[in-house]
Amino acid sequence: EVVLTQSPATLSVSPGEGATLSCRASQSIASNLAWYQQKPGQAPRLLIYGASTRATGIPARFSGSGSGTEFTLTIRSLQSEDFALYYCQHYNNWDLTFGGGTKVEIK
Amino acid sequence: QVTLRESGPALVKPTQTLTLTCTFSGISLGTGTVCVGWIRQPPGKALEWLALIDWDGDKYYSTSLKTRLTISKDASKDQVVLTMTNMDPVDTATYYCARVPDGNYLVFDYWGPGTVVTVSS
């Protein structure tokens, strides 16, 4: 099973600043990684797949990078609606796993 | 327009079997490479993938839960059903169903609102 470790657990950011979230895989997963955003009481929303491809309708301030075992989600100039939980998910094989999540909170 | 909605009991007793139904629209499960999967989230905890059924009816399960899970589809009713046996209080969670638009990229682009299941005697 691929274990995904997200860091930091919590990130405190001021509106308008940028944020960098990390996801590390226990083994190489090529570029088979997705990122999701989840707000309280809501289902997750797909942001990024293929490590760097934005899903339909996702603003350009969200970008993903990485391959192999190290991945990053970058959010430029955080808007109020961006304060949420973020999860990574691998799909390198059929035994899918999610990371533990990073909470982006208002500083 | 793609929509999914989960349904099932809100409360189950320990050792009972949970049956959840995902009713969807705007999805042609059986054409292309579309899949439907189940994911759960215990209160205050991370997401956990449970099971997936693909366009051909092939089924995939979480390694840690595979002995307790069964996923099936009823294409005539546009439904996917998940059963989980031997429920325990640690299985208390919000259960989501979601669509995989392309079997080559096992990511979930449309999600149901989720259904809360509590396991308690």
Coordinates of N, CA and C in Angstrom, one line a residue:
Chain A
E1 N 0.8 -1.2 0.0 CA 0.0 0.0 0.0 C 0.9 1.3 0.0
V2 N 0.5 2.2 -0.8 CA 1.2 3.5 -0.9 C 0.8 4.4 0.2
V3 N 1.7 4.8 1.1 CA 1.3 5.7 2.2 C 1.7 7.1 1.7
L4 N 0.7 8.0 1.8 CA 0.9 9.4 1.5 C 1.0 10.3 2.8
T5 N 2.1 11.0 2.9 CA 2.3 11.8 4.1 C 2.2 13.3 3.7
Q6 N 1.2 14.0 4.2 CA 1.1 15.4 3.9 C 1.7 16.3 5.0
S7 N 2.3 17.4 4.6 CA 2.8 18.3 5.6 C 2.7 19.7 5.0
P8 N 2.6 20.7 5.9 CA 2.4 20.5 7.4 C 0.9 20.1 7.6
A9 N 0.6 19.7 8.8 CA -0.8 19.4 9.2 C -1.7 20.6 9.1
T10 N -1.1 21.7 9.6 CA -1.8 23.0 9.5 C -0.9 24.1 9.0
L11 N -1.5 24.9 8.2 CA -0.7 26.0 7.6 C -1.5 27.3 7.8
S12 N -0.9 28.3 8.5 CA -1.6 29.5 8.8 C -1.0 30.6 7.8
V13 N -2.0 31.1 7.1 CA -1.6 32.1 6.0 C -2.5 33.3 6.0
S14 N -2.0 34.4 5.7 CA -2.8 35.6 5.6 C -3.4 35.7 4.2
P15 N -4.6 36.2 4.1 CA -5.2 36.4 2.8 C -4.3 37.2 1.9
G16 N -4.2 36.8 0.6 CA -3.3 37.4 -0.3 C -1.9 36.8 -0.4
E17 N -1.5 36.1 0.6 CA -0.3 35.4 0.6 C -0.4 34.1 -0.1
G18 N 0.8 33.5 -0.4 CA 0.8 32.2 -1.1 C 1.0 31.0 0.0
A19 N 0.6 29.8 -0.5 CA 0.8 28.6 0.4 C 1.4 27.5 -0.4
T20 N 2.2 26.7 0.2 CA 2.8 25.6 -0.4 C 2.6 24.3 0.5
L21 N 1.9 23.4 -0.1 CA 1.5 22.1 0.6 C 2.3 21.0 0.0
S22 N 2.7 20.1 0.9 CA 3.5 19.0 0.4 C 2.8 17.6 0.6
C23 N 3.1 16.7 -0.3 CA 2.6 15.3 -0.2 C 3.8 14.4 -0.6
R24 N 4.1 13.5 0.3 CA 5.2 12.6 0.0 C 4.7 11.2 0.0
A25 N 5.1 10.4 -1.1 CA 4.6 9.0 -1.2 C 5.7 8.1 -0.7
S26 N 5.3 7.0 -0.2 CA 6.2 6.0 0.4 C 6.9 5.2 -0.7
Q27 N 6.5 5.3 -1.9 CA 7.1 4.7 -3.1 C 6.8 5.5 -4.3
S28 N 7.5 5.3 -5.4 CA 7.3 6.1 -6.6 C 5.9 5.8 -7.1
I29 N 5.2 6.9 -7.4 CA 3.9 6.8 -8.0 C 3.8 7.6 -9.4
A30 N 5.0 7.8 -10.0 CA 5.1 8.6 -11.2 C 4.4 9.9 -11.0
S31 N 3.4 10.2 -11.9 CA 2.7 11.5 -11.8 C 1.2 11.2 -11.4
N32 N 1.0 10.0 -10.9 CA -0.4 9.6 -10.6 C -0.9 10.1 -9.3
L33 N -1.0 11.4 -9.2 CA -1.4 12.0 -7.9 C -2.5 13.1 -8.2
A34 N -3.4 13.2 -7.3 CA -4.5 14.2 -7.4 C -4.5 15.0 -6.1
W35 N -5.1 16.2 -6.2 CA -5.3 17.0 -5.0 C -6.8 17.4 -4.9
Y36 N -7.3 17.4 -3.7 CA -8.7 17.8 -3.5 C -8.8 18.9 -2.4
Q37 N -9.8 19.7 -2.5 CA -10.1 20.7 -1.5 C -11.4 20.3 -0.8
Q38 N -11.5 20.4 0.5 CA -12.7 20.1 1.2 C -13.0 21.2 2.2
K39 N -14.2 21.7 2.2 CA -14.7 22.7 3.1 C -15.7 22.0 4.1
P40 N -15.8 22.5 5.3 CA -16.6 21.9 6.3 C -18.0 21.6 5.8
G41 N -18.5 20.3 6.1 CA -19.8 19.9 5.7 C -20.0 19.7 4.2
Q42 N -18.9 19.7 3.4 CA -19.1 19.5 2.0 C -18.2 18.3 1.6
A43 N -18.6 17.8 0.4 CA -17.8 16.7 -0.2 C -16.5 17.4 -0.8
P44 N -15.5 16.6 -0.9 CA -14.2 17.1 -1.6 C -14.5 17.5 -3.0
R45 N -13.6 18.4 -3.5 CA -13.7 18.9 -4.8 C -12.3 18.6 -5.5
L46 N -12.3 18.0 -6.7 CA -11.1 17.7 -7.4 C -10.5 19.0 -7.9
L47 N -9.2 19.2 -7.5 CA -8.4 20.4 -8.0 C -7.5 20.1 -9.1
I48 N -6.7 19.0 -8.9 CA -5.5 18.7 -9.7 C -5.5 17.2 -9.9
Y49 N -5.1 16.7 -11.1 CA -4.8 15.3 -11.4 C -3.6 15.3 -12.3
G50 N -3.0 14.1 -12.4 CA -1.8 14.0 -13.1 C -0.7 14.8 -12.6
A51 N -0.8 15.1 -11.3 CA 0.2 15.9 -10.5 C 0.1 17.4 -10.8
S52 N -0.2 17.8 -12.0 CA -0.1 19.2 -12.4 C -1.2 19.7 -13.3
T53 N -2.2 18.9 -13.7 CA -3.3 19.3 -14.5 C -4.5 19.8 -13.7
R54 N -4.9 21.0 -13.9 CA -6.0 21.5 -13.2 C -7.3 20.9 -13.7
A55 N -8.2 20.6 -12.8 CA -9.5 20.0 -13.2 C -10.4 21.2 -13.8
T56 N -11.4 20.8 -14.4 CA -12.3 21.8 -15.0 C -12.8 22.8 -14.0
G57 N -12.6 24.1 -14.4 CA -13.2 25.2 -13.6 C -12.3 25.6 -12.4
I58 N -11.1 25.0 -12.3 CA -10.3 25.3 -11.1 C -9.4 26.6 -11.5
P59 N -9.4 27.6 -10.6 CA -8.7 28.8 -10.9 C -7.2 28.6 -11.1
A60 N -6.6 29.4 -11.9 CA -5.1 29.3 -12.2 C -4.2 29.5 -11.0
R61 N -4.8 30.1 -9.9 CA -3.9 30.3 -8.8 C -3.5 29.0 -8.1
F62 N -4.2 27.9 -8.4 CA -3.9 26.6 -8.0 C -3.0 25.9 -9.0
S63 N -1.8 25.4 -8.5 CA -0.9 24.7 -9.4 C -0.3 23.5 -8.6
G64 N 0.0 22.4 -9.4 CA 0.6 21.3 -8.8 C 1.9 20.9 -9.5
S65 N 2.8 20.3 -8.8 CA 4.0 19.9 -9.4 C 4.6 18.7 -8.7
G66 N 5.6 18.1 -9.3 CA 6.2 16.9 -8.7 C 6.0 15.6 -9.5
S67 N 6.8 14.6 -9.1 CA 6.7 13.3 -9.7 C 7.5 12.4 -8.8
G68 N 7.2 11.1 -9.0 CA 7.9 10.1 -8.2 C 7.4 10.0 -6.8
T69 N 8.1 10.6 -5.8 CA 7.6 10.6 -4.4 C 7.3 11.9 -3.8
E70 N 7.7 13.0 -4.4 CA 7.5 14.3 -3.8 C 6.6 15.2 -4.7
F71 N 5.6 15.7 -4.1 CA 4.6 16.5 -4.8 C 4.2 17.8 -4.0
T72 N 3.9 18.8 -4.7 CA 3.5 20.1 -4.1 C 2.3 20.7 -4.7
L73 N 1.4 21.2 -3.9 CA 0.3 22.0 -4.3 C 0.6 23.5 -3.9
T74 N 0.6 24.4 -4.8 CA 0.9 25.8 -4.6 C -0.4 26.6 -4.8
I75 N -0.7 27.4 -3.9 CA -1.9 28.3 -4.0 C -1.3 29.7 -4.0
R76 N -1.5 30.5 -5.1 CA -1.0 31.8 -5.1 C -2.1 32.8 -4.6
S77 N -1.7 33.7 -3.8 CA -2.6 34.8 -3.4 C -3.9 34.2 -2.9
L78 N -3.9 33.7 -1.7 CA -5.0 33.0 -1.1 C -6.2 33.9 -1.0
Q79 N -7.4 33.4 -1.5 CA -8.6 34.1 -1.4 C -9.4 33.5 -0.2
S80 N -10.4 34.2 0.3 CA -11.1 33.8 1.5 C -11.7 32.4 1.3
E81 N -12.1 32.1 0.0 CA -12.7 30.7 -0.2 C -11.7 29.6 -0.3
D82 N -10.4 29.9 -0.2 CA -9.4 28.9 -0.3 C -9.0 28.3 1.1
F83 N -9.5 28.9 2.1 CA -9.2 28.4 3.5 C -10.0 27.1 3.7
A84 N -9.4 26.0 3.8 CA -10.1 24.7 3.7 C -9.0 23.6 4.0
L85 N -9.5 22.4 3.9 CA -8.7 21.2 4.0 C -8.3 20.7 2.6
Y86 N -7.0 20.2 2.5 CA -6.6 19.8 1.2 C -6.0 18.4 1.4
Y87 N -6.4 17.5 0.5 CA -6.0 16.1 0.5 C -5.3 15.7 -0.8
C88 N -4.3 14.9 -0.7 CA -3.7 14.3 -1.9 C -4.2 12.9 -2.0
Q89 N -4.2 12.3 -3.2 CA -4.6 10.9 -3.4 C -3.8 10.3 -4.6
H90 N -3.3 9.1 -4.4 CA -2.6 8.5 -5.5 C -3.5 7.5 -6.2
Y91 N -3.2 7.3 -7.5 CA -3.9 6.3 -8.3 C -2.9 5.5 -9.2
N92 N -1.7 5.3 -8.6 CA -0.7 4.5 -9.3 C -1.1 3.0 -9.5
N93 N -1.9 2.6 -8.7 CA -2.5 1.2 -8.8 C -3.9 1.2 -8.3
W94 N -4.6 0.1 -8.3 CA -6.0 0.1 -8.0 C -6.2 0.2 -6.5
D95 N -5.2 0.1 -5.6 CA -5.4 0.3 -4.2 C -5.2 1.7 -3.8
L96 N -6.2 2.5 -4.0 CA -6.1 4.0 -3.9 C -5.9 4.4 -2.4
T97 N -5.2 5.4 -2.2 CA -5.0 5.9 -0.8 C -5.0 7.4 -0.8
F98 N -5.5 8.0 0.3 CA -5.4 9.5 0.5 C -4.4 9.8 1.5
G99 N -3.9 11.0 1.5 CA -3.0 11.5 2.5 C -3.9 12.0 3.7
G100 N -3.2 12.3 4.8 CA -3.9 12.7 6.0 C -4.5 14.1 6.0
G101 N -4.1 14.9 5.0 CA -4.7 16.2 4.9 C -3.8 17.4 5.5
T102 N -4.0 18.5 4.9 CA -3.4 19.8 5.4 C -4.5 20.8 5.5
K103 N -4.6 21.4 6.7 CA -5.6 22.4 6.9 C -5.0 23.8 6.6
V104 N -5.5 24.6 5.7 CA -5.0 25.9 5.5 C -6.0 26.9 6.2
E105 N -5.5 27.5 7.2 CA -6.3 28.4 8.0 C -5.8 29.9 7.9
I106 N -6.7 30.7 8.3 CA -6.4 32.2 8.3 C -5.5 32.6 9.4
K107 N -4.4 33.3 9.1 CA -3.5 33.7 10.1 C -4.0 35.0 10.7
Chain B
Q1 N -26.0 16.7 -17.0 CA -25.5 17.1 -15.7 C -25.3 15.8 -14.8
V2 N -24.2 15.7 -14.2 CA -23.8 14.6 -13.4 C -24.2 14.8 -11.9
T3 N -25.0 13.9 -11.4 CA -25.3 14.0 -10.0 C -25.2 12.6 -9.4
L4 N -24.9 12.5 -8.1 CA -24.8 11.3 -7.3 C -25.4 11.6 -6.0
R5 N -26.1 10.6 -5.4 CA -26.7 10.7 -4.1 C -26.6 9.4 -3.4
E6 N -26.1 9.4 -2.2 CA -26.0 8.2 -1.3 C -27.3 8.1 -0.5
S7 N -27.7 6.8 -0.2 CA -28.8 6.6 0.7 C -28.5 5.3 1.4
G8 N -29.1 5.3 2.6 CA -29.0 4.1 3.5 C -29.3 4.4 4.9
P9 N -29.1 3.5 5.8 CA -29.5 3.7 7.2 C -28.6 4.7 7.9
A10 N -29.1 5.5 8.7 CA -28.3 6.5 9.5 C -27.6 5.8 10.7
L11 N -28.3 4.7 11.2 CA -27.8 4.1 12.4 C -27.8 2.6 12.2
V12 N -26.7 1.9 12.5 CA -26.6 0.5 12.4 C -26.0 0.0 13.7
K13 N -26.4 -1.2 14.1 CA -25.8 -1.8 15.3 C -24.5 -2.6 15.0
P14 N -23.7 -2.6 16.0 CA -22.4 -3.4 15.9 C -22.8 -4.9 15.4
T15 N -21.9 -5.4 14.5 CA -22.0 -6.7 13.9 C -23.0 -6.8 12.7
Q16 N -23.9 -5.8 12.6 CA -24.8 -5.8 11.5 C -24.1 -5.5 10.2
T17 N -24.8 -5.7 9.1 CA -24.3 -5.4 7.7 C -24.9 -4.1 7.2
L18 N -24.1 -3.2 6.7 CA -24.5 -2.0 6.2 C -24.7 -2.1 4.7
T19 N -25.8 -1.6 4.2 CA -26.0 -1.5 2.7 C -26.3 -0.1 2.3
L20 N -25.5 0.4 1.5 CA -25.6 1.8 1.0 C -25.8 1.8 -0.5
T21 N -26.7 2.7 -1.0 CA -27.0 2.8 -2.4 C -26.6 4.1 -2.9
C22 N -25.9 4.1 -4.1 CA -25.5 5.4 -4.8 C -26.4 5.4 -6.0
T23 N -27.3 6.4 -6.1 CA -28.1 6.6 -7.3 C -27.6 7.8 -8.0
F24 N -27.3 7.6 -9.3 CA -26.7 8.7 -10.1 C -27.5 9.0 -11.4
S25 N -27.1 10.1 -11.9 CA -27.7 10.5 -13.2 C -26.6 11.2 -14.0
G26 N -26.7 11.2 -15.3 CA -25.7 11.8 -16.2 C -24.5 11.0 -16.3
I27 N -24.5 9.7 -15.8 CA -23.3 8.8 -15.9 C -23.8 7.6 -16.6
S28 N -23.0 7.2 -17.6 CA -23.3 5.9 -18.4 C -22.3 4.9 -17.9
L29 N -22.6 4.2 -16.8 CA -21.7 3.2 -16.3 C -21.9 1.9 -17.2
G30 N -20.8 1.6 -18.0 CA -21.0 0.6 -18.9 C -20.5 1.0 -20.3
T31 N -20.3 2.3 -20.4 CA -19.8 2.9 -21.7 C -18.6 3.7 -21.3
G32 N -17.7 3.8 -22.3 CA -16.4 4.5 -22.0 C -15.7 3.8 -20.9
T33 N -15.0 4.5 -20.1 CA -14.2 3.9 -19.0 C -14.6 4.5 -17.7
V34 N -15.9 4.8 -17.5 CA -16.4 5.4 -16.3 C -16.4 4.4 -15.2
C35 N -16.1 4.8 -14.0 CA -16.2 4.0 -12.8 C -16.9 4.8 -11.7
V36 N -17.4 4.0 -10.7 CA -18.0 4.7 -9.5 C -17.4 4.0 -8.3
G37 N -17.1 4.9 -7.4 CA -16.4 4.4 -6.2 C -17.0 4.9 -4.9
W38 N -16.6 4.3 -3.8 CA -17.0 4.7 -2.5 C -15.8 5.1 -1.6
I39 N -16.0 6.2 -0.9 CA -15.0 6.8 0.0 C -15.7 7.1 1.3
R40 N -15.0 7.0 2.4 CA -15.6 7.4 3.7 C -14.7 8.3 4.5
Q41 N -15.3 9.0 5.5 CA -14.5 9.9 6.3 C -15.1 9.9 7.7
P42 N -14.4 9.3 8.6 CA -14.8 9.4 10.0 C -14.8 10.8 10.5
P43 N -15.5 11.1 11.5 CA -15.6 12.5 12.0 C -14.2 13.0 12.3
G44 N -13.9 14.2 11.8 CA -12.6 14.8 12.0 C -11.4 14.1 11.5
K45 N -11.6 13.1 10.6 CA -10.4 12.4 10.1 C -10.3 12.5 8.6
A46 N -9.3 11.8 8.1 CA -9.1 11.9 6.6 C -10.0 11.0 5.8
L47 N -9.9 11.2 4.5 CA -10.7 10.4 3.6 C -10.1 9.0 3.5
E48 N -10.9 8.0 3.2 CA -10.4 6.6 3.1 C -11.2 6.0 1.9
W49 N -10.5 5.6 0.9 CA -11.1 4.9 -0.2 C -11.5 3.5 0.2
L50 N -12.7 3.1 -0.3 CA -13.3 1.7 0.1 C -13.3 0.8 -1.1
A51 N -14.0 1.2 -2.2 CA -14.2 0.3 -3.3 C -14.5 1.0 -4.6
L52 N -14.4 0.3 -5.7 CA -14.6 0.9 -7.0 C -15.1 -0.2 -7.9
I53 N -16.1 0.2 -8.8 CA -16.5 -0.7 -9.8 C -16.4 0.0 -11.2
D54 N -15.8 -0.8 -12.1 CA -15.5 -0.1 -13.4 C -16.6 -0.4 -14.5
W55 N -16.3 0.1 -15.7 CA -17.3 0.1 -16.7 C -17.6 -1.4 -17.2
D56 N -16.7 -2.3 -16.9 CA -16.9 -3.7 -17.3 C -17.5 -4.5 -16.2
G57 N -17.7 -3.9 -15.0 CA -18.2 -4.6 -13.9 C -17.1 -5.2 -13.0
D58 N -15.8 -4.9 -13.3 CA -14.7 -5.4 -12.5 C -14.7 -4.6 -11.2
K59 N -14.3 -5.2 -10.1 CA -14.5 -4.6 -8.8 C -13.1 -4.6 -8.1
Y60 N -12.9 -3.5 -7.4 CA -11.6 -3.3 -6.7 C -11.9 -2.8 -5.3
Y61 N -11.1 -3.3 -4.3 CA -11.4 -3.1 -2.9 C -10.1 -2.6 -2.2
S62 N -10.4 -1.8 -1.2 CA -9.3 -1.4 -0.2 C -8.7 -2.7 0.3
T63 N -7.4 -2.8 0.4 CA -6.7 -4.0 0.9 C -7.1 -4.3 2.3
S64 N -7.2 -3.2 3.1 CA -7.5 -3.4 4.5 C -8.9 -3.8 4.8
L65 N -9.9 -3.5 3.9 CA -11.3 -3.8 4.2 C -11.9 -4.8 3.2
K66 N -11.1 -5.4 2.3 CA -11.7 -6.2 1.2 C -12.5 -7.4 1.7
T67 N -12.2 -7.9 2.9 CA -12.9 -9.1 3.3 C -14.3 -8.7 3.8
R68 N -14.6 -7.4 4.0 CA -15.9 -7.0 4.5 C -16.8 -6.3 3.5
L69 N -16.2 -6.0 2.3 CA -16.9 -5.2 1.3 C -17.3 -5.9 0.1
T70 N -18.5 -5.5 -0.4 CA -19.0 -6.0 -1.7 C -19.6 -4.8 -2.4
I71 N -19.2 -4.6 -3.7 CA -19.7 -3.5 -4.5 C -20.4 -4.1 -5.7
S72 N -21.5 -3.6 -6.1 CA -22.2 -4.1 -7.3 C -22.9 -3.0 -8.0
K73 N -23.3 -3.2 -9.2 CA -24.0 -2.2 -9.9 C -25.3 -2.7 -10.6
D74 N -26.3 -1.8 -10.7 CA -27.5 -2.1 -11.4 C -27.7 -1.1 -12.4
A75 N -27.2 -1.3 -13.6 CA -27.2 -0.3 -14.7 C -28.6 0.1 -15.1
S76 N -29.5 -0.8 -15.0 CA -30.9 -0.5 -15.3 C -31.5 0.6 -14.4
K77 N -31.0 0.6 -13.2 CA -31.5 1.5 -12.2 C -30.6 2.7 -12.0
D78 N -29.4 2.7 -12.7 CA -28.4 3.8 -12.4 C -28.0 3.8 -11.0
Q79 N -27.7 2.6 -10.4 CA -27.3 2.5 -9.0 C -26.0 1.7 -8.8
V80 N -25.3 2.0 -7.8 CA -24.2 1.2 -7.3 C -24.4 1.0 -5.9
V81 N -24.3 -0.3 -5.4 CA -24.6 -0.7 -4.1 C -23.3 -1.1 -3.4
L82 N -23.1 -0.7 -2.1 CA -22.0 -1.1 -1.3 C -22.5 -1.8 -0.1
T83 N -22.0 -3.0 0.2 CA -22.3 -3.6 1.5 C -21.0 -3.8 2.3
M84 N -21.2 -3.6 3.6 CA -20.0 -3.7 4.5 C -20.5 -4.6 5.7
T85 N -19.9 -5.7 5.9 CA -20.3 -6.6 6.9 C -19.7 -6.3 8.3
N86 N -20.2 -6.9 9.3 CA -19.6 -6.8 10.7 C -19.3 -5.4 11.1
M87 N -20.2 -4.5 11.0 CA -20.0 -3.1 11.4 C -19.6 -3.0 12.8
D88 N -18.7 -2.0 13.0 CA -18.1 -1.7 14.3 C -18.2 -0.2 14.6
P89 N -18.2 0.3 15.8 CA -18.2 1.7 16.0 C -17.2 2.5 15.3
V90 N -16.0 1.9 15.0 CA -15.0 2.6 14.3 C -15.3 2.9 12.8
D91 N -16.4 2.2 12.4 CA -16.9 2.5 11.0 C -17.8 3.7 10.9
T92 N -18.1 4.3 12.0 CA -18.9 5.5 12.0 C -18.2 6.6 11.2
A93 N -18.9 7.1 10.2 CA -18.3 8.0 9.2 C -19.4 8.6 8.3
T94 N -18.9 9.5 7.5 CA -19.7 10.0 6.3 C -19.2 9.1 5.1
Y95 N -20.2 8.5 4.4 CA -19.9 7.7 3.3 C -20.3 8.4 2.0
Y96 N -19.3 8.5 1.1 CA -19.5 9.2 -0.2 C -19.4 8.2 -1.3
C97 N -20.2 8.5 -2.4 CA -20.0 7.8 -3.6 C -19.5 8.9 -4.6
A98 N -18.7 8.5 -5.6 CA -18.1 9.5 -6.5 C -17.8 8.8 -7.8
R99 N -17.8 9.7 -8.9 CA -17.5 9.2 -10.2 C -16.0 9.3 -10.6
V100 N -15.5 8.3 -11.3 CA -14.2 8.4 -11.9 C -14.6 8.5 -13.4
P101 N -14.2 9.7 -14.0 CA -14.6 9.9 -15.4 C -13.8 9.1 -16.4
D102 N -12.7 8.6 -16.1 CA -11.8 7.9 -17.0 C -11.0 6.9 -16.3
G103 N -11.2 5.7 -16.6 CA -10.5 4.6 -15.9 C -9.0 4.6 -16.0
N104 N -8.4 5.5 -16.8 CA -7.0 5.6 -16.9 C -6.5 6.6 -15.9
Y105 N -7.4 7.4 -15.3 CA -7.0 8.3 -14.2 C -8.0 8.1 -13.1
L106 N -7.7 7.4 -12.1 CA -8.6 7.0 -11.0 C -8.8 8.1 -10.0
V107 N -9.3 9.3 -10.5 CA -9.6 10.4 -9.6 C -11.1 10.6 -9.7
F108 N -11.6 11.3 -8.6 CA -13.1 11.4 -8.4 C -13.5 12.9 -8.7
D109 N -14.2 13.1 -9.8 CA -14.6 14.4 -10.2 C -15.9 14.9 -9.8
Y110 N -16.9 14.0 -9.6 CA -18.2 14.4 -9.1 C -18.5 13.5 -7.8
W111 N -18.9 14.1 -6.8 CA -19.2 13.4 -5.5 C -20.7 13.6 -5.1
G112 N -21.2 12.7 -4.4 CA -22.5 12.9 -3.8 C -22.3 13.7 -2.5
P113 N -23.3 14.2 -1.9 CA -23.2 15.0 -0.7 C -22.8 14.2 0.5
G114 N -22.9 12.8 0.4 CA -22.5 12.0 1.6 C -23.7 11.6 2.4
T115 N -23.5 10.5 3.1 CA -24.5 10.1 4.1 C -23.8 9.6 5.3
V116 N -24.3 10.1 6.5 CA -23.7 9.9 7.7 C -24.2 8.5 8.3
V117 N -23.3 7.7 8.7 CA -23.6 6.4 9.3 C -23.0 6.3 10.6
T118 N -23.8 6.0 11.6 CA -23.4 5.9 13.0 C -23.6 4.4 13.4
V119 N -22.5 3.9 14.0 CA -22.6 2.5 14.4 C -22.6 2.5 16.0
S120 N -23.7 2.1 16.5 CA -23.9 2.1 18.0 C -25.0 1.2 18.4
S121 N -24.9 0.6 19.5 CA -25.9 -0.3 20.0 C -27.0 0.5 20.8

